[in-house]
């Protein structure tokens, strides 16, 4: 495992690796870590308090760039890692279509491998807990992975997870029925759907937002929507609608409101312009037995990219959940080990 300086600059390193999916195809992914001065691998066991590690999964047509999120977790006493999954961000390759996956289970191998790399990288620290965090499509992938890998992570945090289509499952079933034949026989066919760059407009410093984005990794209009990819997402939604029966504590954060439409609205600066937050909140209750839902007033699709005062509220709510669930569990575990 070779860590090299990352595009995010100081305190960030990345490591590319290969992982073979259940279909036998080997794919390239990239693990990013946040490591401040004095906490390099050679300093392991130096006594720095650590409650465990967090692995973050980005959304579709996206990559990890939120340094503020990484530093928040470091401030809470957790080692932070992020995975640029295959066909995304740092893992993009010229011979494969950006953002494409034919089955969401194909991500499992690289998530599994990332977990192994994290454990190796943290050798010398107290074992602590392992938390999986995902945004949008990455939230859907994270929830499905956790359901297929019980006991591998202790906590699940989802930031505006894409758990269902706009409207209802009826809309999704009708759309899936139309896409399924094309997905089966010509899965990489590009679907001619309306392009909306409203969310990008609200977050990118090249438009009206505050975040510096690499447009190769996060294109303004996203990657082309392909039939096989959309069918894979629909299949994931169907699994969620039937219930995932997660036994671990789950936190779901969403905006308090959605803004949909084919023309720009000022309300898109303070709402989710991508998902239907009402149906997401409903589907969140199907994830497991212990689910906390936080609705963030003024939140964008990624609540941690919202306006400063809004994301301050989101971070405070996340910190409260960390204290109530994650820290409390860590202290209980330490007491058991001491006895």
mmCIF file of C-alpha atoms in Angstrom:
data_model
loop_
_atom_site.group_PDB
_atom_site.id
_atom_site.type_symbol
_atom_site.label_atom_id
_atom_site.label_comp_id
_atom_site.label_asym_id
_atom_site.label_seq_id
_atom_site.Cartn_x
_atom_site.Cartn_y
_atom_site.Cartn_z
ATOM 1 C CA UNK A 1 0.000 0.000 0.000
ATOM 2 C CA UNK A 2 1.591 3.246 -1.170
ATOM 3 C CA UNK A 3 0.116 6.535 0.019
ATOM 4 C CA UNK A 4 0.933 9.551 -2.151
ATOM 5 C CA UNK A 5 0.058 13.272 -1.809
ATOM 6 C CA UNK A 6 -3.549 13.848 -2.813
ATOM 7 C CA UNK A 7 -5.112 16.551 -4.986
ATOM 8 C CA UNK A 8 -6.657 18.067 -1.831
ATOM 9 C CA UNK A 9 -3.210 19.131 -0.642
ATOM 10 C CA UNK A 10 -1.837 19.232 2.887
ATOM 11 C CA UNK A 11 -3.077 16.554 5.309
ATOM 12 C CA UNK A 12 -4.538 14.356 2.557
ATOM 13 C CA UNK A 13 -3.047 11.291 0.865
ATOM 14 C CA UNK A 14 -4.502 8.748 -1.543
ATOM 15 C CA UNK A 15 -3.847 5.186 -2.592
ATOM 16 C CA UNK A 16 -5.095 3.482 -5.765
ATOM 17 C CA UNK A 17 -5.898 -0.224 -5.739
ATOM 18 C CA UNK A 18 -7.579 -2.969 -7.755
ATOM 19 C CA UNK A 19 -10.502 -5.159 -6.673
ATOM 20 C CA UNK A 20 -12.254 -7.989 -8.520
ATOM 21 C CA UNK A 21 -16.055 -7.835 -8.442
ATOM 22 C CA UNK A 22 -18.450 -10.796 -8.186
ATOM 23 C CA UNK A 23 -18.547 -10.873 -11.997
ATOM 24 C CA UNK A 24 -14.781 -11.526 -12.091
ATOM 25 C CA UNK A 25 -13.927 -8.103 -13.536
ATOM 26 C CA UNK A 26 -11.080 -6.227 -11.844
ATOM 27 C CA UNK A 27 -11.810 -2.539 -11.280
ATOM 28 C CA UNK A 28 -9.736 0.412 -10.095
ATOM 29 C CA UNK A 29 -10.691 2.426 -7.002
ATOM 30 C CA UNK A 30 -8.937 5.039 -4.858
ATOM 31 C CA UNK A 31 -8.854 5.390 -1.087
ATOM 32 C CA UNK A 32 -8.259 8.875 0.334
ATOM 33 C CA UNK A 33 -7.239 9.502 3.918
ATOM 34 C CA UNK A 34 -6.976 12.549 6.146
ATOM 35 C CA UNK A 35 -3.810 12.506 8.203
ATOM 36 C CA UNK A 36 -2.548 15.589 10.028
ATOM 37 C CA UNK A 37 1.087 16.212 10.866
ATOM 38 C CA UNK A 38 2.376 13.951 13.619
ATOM 39 C CA UNK A 39 -0.079 11.126 12.864
ATOM 40 C CA UNK A 40 1.731 9.299 10.071
ATOM 41 C CA UNK A 41 1.910 5.519 9.979
ATOM 42 C CA UNK A 42 5.219 5.610 11.854
ATOM 43 C CA UNK A 43 3.509 7.443 14.719
ATOM 44 C CA UNK A 44 0.867 4.757 15.278
ATOM 45 C CA UNK A 45 0.331 4.001 18.920
ATOM 46 C CA UNK A 46 1.574 7.449 19.948
ATOM 47 C CA UNK A 47 -1.375 7.858 22.281
ATOM 48 C CA UNK A 48 -3.590 10.147 20.197
ATOM 49 C CA UNK A 49 -7.204 9.525 21.209
ATOM 50 C CA UNK A 50 -9.164 7.721 18.515
ATOM 51 C CA UNK A 51 -12.631 6.252 18.721
ATOM 52 C CA UNK A 52 -12.302 4.446 15.393
ATOM 53 C CA UNK A 53 -12.553 5.165 11.676
ATOM 54 C CA UNK A 54 -15.092 6.509 9.189
ATOM 55 C CA UNK A 55 -15.298 5.552 5.507
ATOM 56 C CA UNK A 56 -17.200 7.966 3.250
ATOM 57 C CA UNK A 57 -18.835 7.049 -0.096
ATOM 58 C CA UNK A 58 -19.575 9.881 -2.556
ATOM 59 C CA UNK A 59 -22.656 10.227 -4.738
ATOM 60 C CA UNK A 60 -23.081 9.444 -8.422
ATOM 61 C CA UNK A 61 -21.042 11.523 -10.875
ATOM 62 C CA UNK A 62 -19.079 12.838 -7.907
ATOM 63 C CA UNK A 63 -15.862 12.411 -5.909
ATOM 64 C CA UNK A 64 -14.549 13.239 -2.443
ATOM 65 C CA UNK A 65 -13.525 16.879 -1.997
ATOM 66 C CA UNK A 66 -15.068 18.062 1.293
ATOM 67 C CA UNK A 67 -12.014 18.735 3.463
ATOM 68 C CA UNK A 68 -14.243 20.347 6.097
ATOM 69 C CA UNK A 69 -16.059 17.040 6.615
ATOM 70 C CA UNK A 70 -12.766 15.200 7.064
ATOM 71 C CA UNK A 71 -11.537 17.718 9.621
ATOM 72 C CA UNK A 72 -14.828 17.553 11.488
ATOM 73 C CA UNK A 73 -14.392 13.805 11.983
ATOM 74 C CA UNK A 74 -10.770 14.286 13.040
ATOM 75 C CA UNK A 75 -11.975 16.781 15.633
ATOM 76 C CA UNK A 76 -14.412 14.191 16.938
ATOM 77 C CA UNK A 77 -11.572 11.703 17.429
ATOM 78 C CA UNK A 78 -12.024 9.522 14.327
ATOM 79 C CA UNK A 79 -9.693 8.649 11.451
ATOM 80 C CA UNK A 80 -11.381 9.728 8.223
ATOM 81 C CA UNK A 81 -11.193 7.923 4.883
ATOM 82 C CA UNK A 82 -13.110 8.365 1.622
ATOM 83 C CA UNK A 83 -13.444 6.033 -1.347
ATOM 84 C CA UNK A 84 -13.573 7.261 -4.941
ATOM 85 C CA UNK A 85 -15.362 4.247 -6.380
ATOM 86 C CA UNK A 86 -14.590 2.846 -9.819
ATOM 87 C CA UNK A 87 -15.569 5.032 -12.781
ATOM 88 C CA UNK A 88 -15.641 8.082 -10.498
ATOM 89 C CA UNK A 89 -13.283 10.896 -9.537
ATOM 90 C CA UNK A 90 -9.681 9.856 -8.953
ATOM 91 C CA UNK A 91 -10.567 6.380 -10.250
ATOM 92 C CA UNK A 92 -11.782 7.492 -13.689
ATOM 93 C CA UNK A 93 -10.130 5.688 -16.598
ATOM 94 C CA UNK A 94 -10.280 6.670 -20.245
ATOM 95 C CA UNK A 95 -11.532 3.277 -21.445
ATOM 96 C CA UNK A 96 -14.588 3.082 -19.174
ATOM 97 C CA UNK A 97 -17.774 5.208 -19.073
ATOM 98 C CA UNK A 98 -17.843 7.726 -16.230
ATOM 99 C CA UNK A 99 -20.230 6.859 -13.409
ATOM 100 C CA UNK A 100 -21.312 3.551 -14.898
ATOM 101 C CA UNK A 101 -22.037 0.366 -12.961
ATOM 102 C CA UNK A 102 -24.346 -2.444 -14.097
ATOM 103 C CA UNK A 103 -25.046 -3.786 -10.596
ATOM 104 C CA UNK A 104 -24.575 -1.952 -7.293
ATOM 105 C CA UNK A 105 -23.106 -5.148 -5.829
ATOM 106 C CA UNK A 106 -20.067 -4.601 -8.036
ATOM 107 C CA UNK A 107 -18.996 -1.920 -5.534
ATOM 108 C CA UNK A 108 -18.810 -4.501 -2.746
ATOM 109 C CA UNK A 109 -15.319 -5.741 -3.613
ATOM 110 C CA UNK A 110 -13.735 -2.284 -3.492
ATOM 111 C CA UNK A 111 -15.559 -1.383 -0.264
ATOM 112 C CA UNK A 112 -14.367 -4.683 1.241
ATOM 113 C CA UNK A 113 -10.811 -3.952 0.147
ATOM 114 C CA UNK A 114 -10.991 -0.386 1.434
ATOM 115 C CA UNK A 115 -12.044 -1.751 4.833
ATOM 116 C CA UNK A 116 -8.996 -4.034 4.828
ATOM 117 C CA UNK A 117 -6.686 -1.150 3.920
ATOM 118 C CA UNK A 118 -8.153 0.968 6.704
ATOM 119 C CA UNK A 119 -7.545 -1.763 9.263
ATOM 120 C CA UNK A 120 -3.961 -2.146 8.056
ATOM 121 C CA UNK A 121 -3.415 1.614 8.060
ATOM 122 C CA UNK A 122 -4.712 1.915 11.621
ATOM 123 C CA UNK A 123 -2.590 -0.871 13.095
ATOM 124 C CA UNK A 124 -1.216 0.356 16.393
ATOM 125 C CA UNK A 125 -4.350 2.279 17.335
ATOM 126 C CA UNK A 126 -7.071 0.934 19.629
ATOM 127 C CA UNK A 127 -9.477 -1.024 17.439
ATOM 128 C CA UNK A 128 -12.438 1.325 17.948
ATOM 129 C CA UNK A 129 -15.543 1.274 15.773
ATOM 130 C CA UNK A 130 -15.924 1.356 12.004
ATOM 131 C CA UNK A 131 -18.553 3.698 10.576
ATOM 132 C CA UNK A 132 -19.799 3.802 6.991
ATOM 133 C CA UNK A 133 -21.063 7.141 5.688
ATOM 134 C CA UNK A 134 -22.612 7.735 2.270
ATOM 135 C CA UNK A 135 -24.131 10.574 0.278
ATOM 136 C CA UNK A 136 -26.933 10.277 -2.309
ATOM 137 C CA UNK A 137 -26.276 7.198 -4.502
ATOM 138 C CA UNK A 138 -23.325 6.471 -2.201
ATOM 139 C CA UNK A 139 -25.851 6.395 0.635
ATOM 140 C CA UNK A 140 -27.882 3.784 -1.229
ATOM 141 C CA UNK A 141 -24.720 1.763 -1.903
ATOM 142 C CA UNK A 142 -23.668 2.053 1.755
ATOM 143 C CA UNK A 143 -27.044 0.895 3.087
ATOM 144 C CA UNK A 144 -27.157 -2.099 0.723
ATOM 145 C CA UNK A 145 -23.552 -3.035 1.521
ATOM 146 C CA UNK A 146 -24.244 -2.893 5.267
ATOM 147 C CA UNK A 147 -27.271 -5.154 4.828
ATOM 148 C CA UNK A 148 -25.157 -7.722 2.953
ATOM 149 C CA UNK A 149 -22.282 -7.499 5.465
ATOM 150 C CA UNK A 150 -23.793 -7.656 8.956
ATOM 151 C CA UNK A 151 -21.310 -7.036 11.737
ATOM 152 C CA UNK A 152 -18.692 -5.375 9.513
ATOM 153 C CA UNK A 153 -19.550 -1.816 10.568
ATOM 154 C CA UNK A 154 -21.047 -0.575 13.806
ATOM 155 C CA UNK A 155 -22.746 2.608 12.572
ATOM 156 C CA UNK A 156 -24.282 3.885 9.329
ATOM 157 C CA UNK A 157 -24.655 7.596 8.473
ATOM 158 C CA UNK A 158 -26.515 8.649 5.334
ATOM 159 C CA UNK A 159 -26.481 12.169 3.906
ATOM 160 C CA UNK A 160 -29.505 12.614 1.603
ATOM 161 C CA UNK A 161 -29.410 8.960 0.499
ATOM 162 C CA UNK A 162 -31.121 8.155 -2.807
ATOM 163 C CA UNK A 163 -33.464 5.506 -1.435
ATOM 164 C CA UNK A 164 -36.377 5.985 -3.856
ATOM 165 C CA UNK A 165 -37.481 7.811 -6.994
ATOM 166 C CA UNK A 166 -39.497 11.018 -6.897
ATOM 167 C CA UNK A 167 -43.113 10.425 -6.025
ATOM 168 C CA UNK A 168 -43.514 6.770 -5.102
ATOM 169 C CA UNK A 169 -42.568 3.179 -5.832
ATOM 170 C CA UNK A 170 -45.230 3.158 -8.565
ATOM 171 C CA UNK A 171 -43.235 5.725 -10.533
ATOM 172 C CA UNK A 172 -40.094 3.647 -10.086
ATOM 173 C CA UNK A 173 -41.787 0.393 -11.166
ATOM 174 C CA UNK A 174 -43.200 1.986 -14.300
ATOM 175 C CA UNK A 175 -39.831 3.501 -15.214
ATOM 176 C CA UNK A 176 -38.018 0.237 -14.473
ATOM 177 C CA UNK A 177 -40.380 -1.700 -16.743
ATOM 178 C CA UNK A 178 -39.521 0.638 -19.618
ATOM 179 C CA UNK A 179 -35.763 0.602 -19.011
ATOM 180 C CA UNK A 180 -35.318 -3.114 -18.218
ATOM 181 C CA UNK A 181 -35.278 -4.491 -21.806
ATOM 182 C CA UNK A 182 -32.703 -1.933 -22.929
ATOM 183 C CA UNK A 183 -30.645 -2.516 -19.767
ATOM 184 C CA UNK A 184 -30.568 -6.238 -20.483
ATOM 185 C CA UNK A 185 -29.513 -6.149 -24.120
ATOM 186 C CA UNK A 186 -27.769 -2.762 -24.512
ATOM 187 C CA UNK A 187 -26.862 -1.713 -20.946
ATOM 188 C CA UNK A 188 -24.457 1.096 -21.870
ATOM 189 C CA UNK A 189 -27.014 2.881 -24.045
ATOM 190 C CA UNK A 190 -27.258 6.552 -23.093
ATOM 191 C CA UNK A 191 -30.793 7.652 -22.187
ATOM 192 C CA UNK A 192 -31.770 11.057 -23.564
ATOM 193 C CA UNK A 193 -33.039 12.703 -20.402
ATOM 194 C CA UNK A 194 -33.336 16.418 -19.561
ATOM 195 C CA UNK A 195 -30.099 17.862 -18.179
ATOM 196 C CA UNK A 196 -30.303 20.081 -15.140
ATOM 197 C CA UNK A 197 -27.277 21.793 -13.644
ATOM 198 C CA UNK A 198 -29.126 23.499 -10.789
ATOM 199 C CA UNK A 199 -27.432 21.628 -7.957
ATOM 200 C CA UNK A 200 -23.979 22.260 -9.466
ATOM 201 C CA UNK A 201 -24.915 25.936 -9.781
ATOM 202 C CA UNK A 202 -25.710 26.074 -6.064
ATOM 203 C CA UNK A 203 -22.428 24.515 -4.865
ATOM 204 C CA UNK A 204 -19.634 25.264 -7.370
ATOM 205 C CA UNK A 205 -17.406 28.309 -6.908
ATOM 206 C CA UNK A 206 -17.343 28.575 -10.714
ATOM 207 C CA UNK A 207 -21.080 29.335 -10.544
ATOM 208 C CA UNK A 208 -22.852 30.646 -7.426
ATOM 209 C CA UNK A 209 -21.547 28.294 -4.710
ATOM 210 C CA UNK A 210 -18.443 28.257 -2.497
ATOM 211 C CA UNK A 211 -16.870 24.865 -3.252
ATOM 212 C CA UNK A 212 -13.937 24.421 -5.629
ATOM 213 C CA UNK A 213 -14.814 21.454 -7.850
ATOM 214 C CA UNK A 214 -12.812 19.648 -10.507
ATOM 215 C CA UNK A 215 -15.262 19.597 -13.420
ATOM 216 C CA UNK A 216 -13.609 16.513 -14.882
ATOM 217 C CA UNK A 217 -14.512 14.642 -11.710
ATOM 218 C CA UNK A 218 -17.804 16.435 -11.007
ATOM 219 C CA UNK A 219 -19.223 17.601 -14.372
ATOM 220 C CA UNK A 220 -21.859 20.384 -14.245
ATOM 221 C CA UNK A 221 -24.510 18.203 -15.885
ATOM 222 C CA UNK A 222 -23.290 14.890 -14.444
ATOM 223 C CA UNK A 223 -22.245 11.869 -16.490
ATOM 224 C CA UNK A 224 -24.588 10.483 -19.173
ATOM 225 C CA UNK A 225 -27.382 8.340 -17.731
ATOM 226 C CA UNK A 226 -27.065 4.801 -19.086
ATOM 227 C CA UNK A 227 -29.784 2.153 -19.112
ATOM 228 C CA UNK A 228 -27.835 -0.464 -17.153
ATOM 229 C CA UNK A 229 -26.884 2.021 -14.426
ATOM 230 C CA UNK A 230 -30.452 3.273 -13.984
ATOM 231 C CA UNK A 231 -31.759 -0.295 -13.832
ATOM 232 C CA UNK A 232 -29.173 -1.103 -11.130
ATOM 233 C CA UNK A 233 -30.344 1.880 -9.063
ATOM 234 C CA UNK A 234 -33.987 0.837 -9.456
ATOM 235 C CA UNK A 235 -33.087 -2.645 -8.218
ATOM 236 C CA UNK A 236 -31.455 -1.073 -5.165
ATOM 237 C CA UNK A 237 -34.549 1.024 -4.483
ATOM 238 C CA UNK A 238 -36.671 -2.109 -4.657
ATOM 239 C CA UNK A 239 -34.515 -3.802 -2.009
ATOM 240 C CA UNK A 240 -34.821 -0.809 0.302
ATOM 241 C CA UNK A 241 -38.605 -0.682 -0.112
ATOM 242 C CA UNK A 242 -38.812 -4.289 1.123
ATOM 243 C CA UNK A 243 -36.766 -3.396 4.208
ATOM 244 C CA UNK A 244 -33.079 -3.976 4.951
ATOM 245 C CA UNK A 245 -33.426 -5.096 8.591
ATOM 246 C CA UNK A 246 -30.241 -3.360 9.704
ATOM 247 C CA UNK A 247 -29.419 -4.015 13.350
ATOM 248 C CA UNK A 248 -26.950 -1.141 13.724
ATOM 249 C CA UNK A 249 -27.860 2.466 14.585
ATOM 250 C CA UNK A 250 -28.547 4.536 11.462
ATOM 251 C CA UNK A 251 -28.547 8.322 11.084
ATOM 252 C CA UNK A 252 -30.238 9.860 8.031
ATOM 253 C CA UNK A 253 -29.841 13.578 7.293
ATOM 254 C CA UNK A 254 -31.877 15.331 4.606
ATOM 255 C CA UNK A 255 -32.929 18.821 3.701
ATOM 256 C CA UNK A 256 -36.264 19.936 5.124
ATOM 257 C CA UNK A 257 -37.585 20.691 1.621
ATOM 258 C CA UNK A 258 -37.235 19.737 -2.046
ATOM 259 C CA UNK A 259 -37.245 22.003 -5.096
ATOM 260 C CA UNK A 260 -38.033 20.351 -8.407
ATOM 261 C CA UNK A 261 -38.610 21.735 -11.867
ATOM 262 C CA UNK A 262 -37.012 22.426 -15.230
ATOM 263 C CA UNK A 263 -36.210 26.088 -14.558
ATOM 264 C CA UNK A 264 -34.045 27.677 -11.878
ATOM 265 C CA UNK A 265 -35.826 28.739 -8.689
ATOM 266 C CA UNK A 266 -34.297 30.792 -5.871
ATOM 267 C CA UNK A 267 -35.591 28.149 -3.439
ATOM 268 C CA UNK A 268 -32.956 25.789 -4.890
ATOM 269 C CA UNK A 269 -30.348 27.675 -2.841
ATOM 270 C CA UNK A 270 -31.890 26.311 0.375
ATOM 271 C CA UNK A 271 -33.466 22.979 -0.553
ATOM 272 C CA UNK A 272 -32.724 19.631 -2.171
ATOM 273 C CA UNK A 273 -32.865 20.184 -5.931
ATOM 274 C CA UNK A 274 -32.156 16.513 -6.684
ATOM 275 C CA UNK A 275 -34.305 14.234 -4.498
ATOM 276 C CA UNK A 276 -37.806 14.097 -3.056
ATOM 277 C CA UNK A 277 -37.008 14.440 0.655
ATOM 278 C CA UNK A 278 -40.509 13.318 1.653
ATOM 279 C CA UNK A 279 -40.181 9.865 0.079
ATOM 280 C CA UNK A 280 -36.566 9.599 1.302
ATOM 281 C CA UNK A 281 -37.733 10.195 4.891
ATOM 282 C CA UNK A 282 -40.393 7.512 4.456
ATOM 283 C CA UNK A 283 -37.947 4.980 2.999
ATOM 284 C CA UNK A 284 -35.432 5.708 5.763
ATOM 285 C CA UNK A 285 -37.779 4.020 8.214
ATOM 286 C CA UNK A 286 -37.410 0.779 6.242
ATOM 287 C CA UNK A 287 -33.651 0.609 6.817
ATOM 288 C CA UNK A 288 -33.665 -0.970 10.255
ATOM 289 C CA UNK A 289 -34.852 -0.966 13.848
ATOM 290 C CA UNK A 290 -32.891 2.058 15.098
ATOM 291 C CA UNK A 291 -33.097 4.980 12.670
ATOM 292 C CA UNK A 292 -32.674 8.662 13.527
ATOM 293 C CA UNK A 293 -33.935 11.207 10.992
ATOM 294 C CA UNK A 294 -32.617 14.784 11.002
ATOM 295 C CA UNK A 295 -34.287 17.331 8.706
ATOM 296 C CA UNK A 296 -31.985 20.297 8.028
ATOM 297 C CA UNK A 297 -33.744 23.615 7.379
ATOM 298 C CA UNK A 298 -32.163 25.282 4.354
ATOM 299 C CA UNK A 299 -30.115 22.206 3.485
ATOM 300 C CA UNK A 300 -28.914 21.448 -0.029
ATOM 301 C CA UNK A 301 -28.836 17.971 -1.550
ATOM 302 C CA UNK A 302 -25.558 17.401 0.293
ATOM 303 C CA UNK A 303 -26.404 19.007 3.615
ATOM 304 C CA UNK A 304 -22.676 19.412 4.384
ATOM 305 C CA UNK A 305 -22.281 21.676 1.337
ATOM 306 C CA UNK A 306 -25.066 24.033 2.408
ATOM 307 C CA UNK A 307 -24.642 27.665 3.438
ATOM 308 C CA UNK A 308 -22.302 28.075 6.438
ATOM 309 C CA UNK A 309 -25.023 28.609 9.042
ATOM 310 C CA UNK A 310 -27.020 25.658 7.681
ATOM 311 C CA UNK A 311 -24.156 23.190 7.670
ATOM 312 C CA UNK A 312 -23.186 24.405 11.151
ATOM 313 C CA UNK A 313 -26.602 23.150 12.245
ATOM 314 C CA UNK A 314 -26.040 19.869 10.362
ATOM 315 C CA UNK A 315 -22.661 19.333 12.020
ATOM 316 C CA UNK A 316 -24.115 20.085 15.456
ATOM 317 C CA UNK A 317 -26.840 17.496 14.915
ATOM 318 C CA UNK A 318 -24.296 14.965 13.671
ATOM 319 C CA UNK A 319 -22.056 15.661 16.695
ATOM 320 C CA UNK A 320 -25.020 15.142 19.021
ATOM 321 C CA UNK A 321 -25.702 11.752 17.419
ATOM 322 C CA UNK A 322 -22.016 10.833 17.677
ATOM 323 C CA UNK A 323 -22.054 11.607 21.397
ATOM 324 C CA UNK A 324 -25.312 9.746 21.970
ATOM 325 C CA UNK A 325 -24.630 6.610 19.927
ATOM 326 C CA UNK A 326 -21.004 6.298 18.864
ATOM 327 C CA UNK A 327 -19.124 7.714 21.841
ATOM 328 C CA UNK A 328 -21.427 6.042 24.366
ATOM 329 C CA UNK A 329 -20.889 2.676 22.678
ATOM 330 C CA UNK A 330 -17.121 3.218 22.562
ATOM 331 C CA UNK A 331 -16.988 3.975 26.299
ATOM 332 C CA UNK A 332 -19.068 0.895 27.077
ATOM 333 C CA UNK A 333 -16.716 -1.244 24.975
ATOM 334 C CA UNK A 334 -13.682 0.182 26.752
ATOM 335 C CA UNK A 335 -15.224 -0.594 30.142
ATOM 336 C CA UNK A 336 -15.833 -4.198 29.048
ATOM 337 C CA UNK A 337 -12.206 -4.551 27.885
ATOM 338 C CA UNK A 338 -10.914 -3.071 31.140
ATOM 339 C CA UNK A 339 -12.868 -5.607 33.173
#
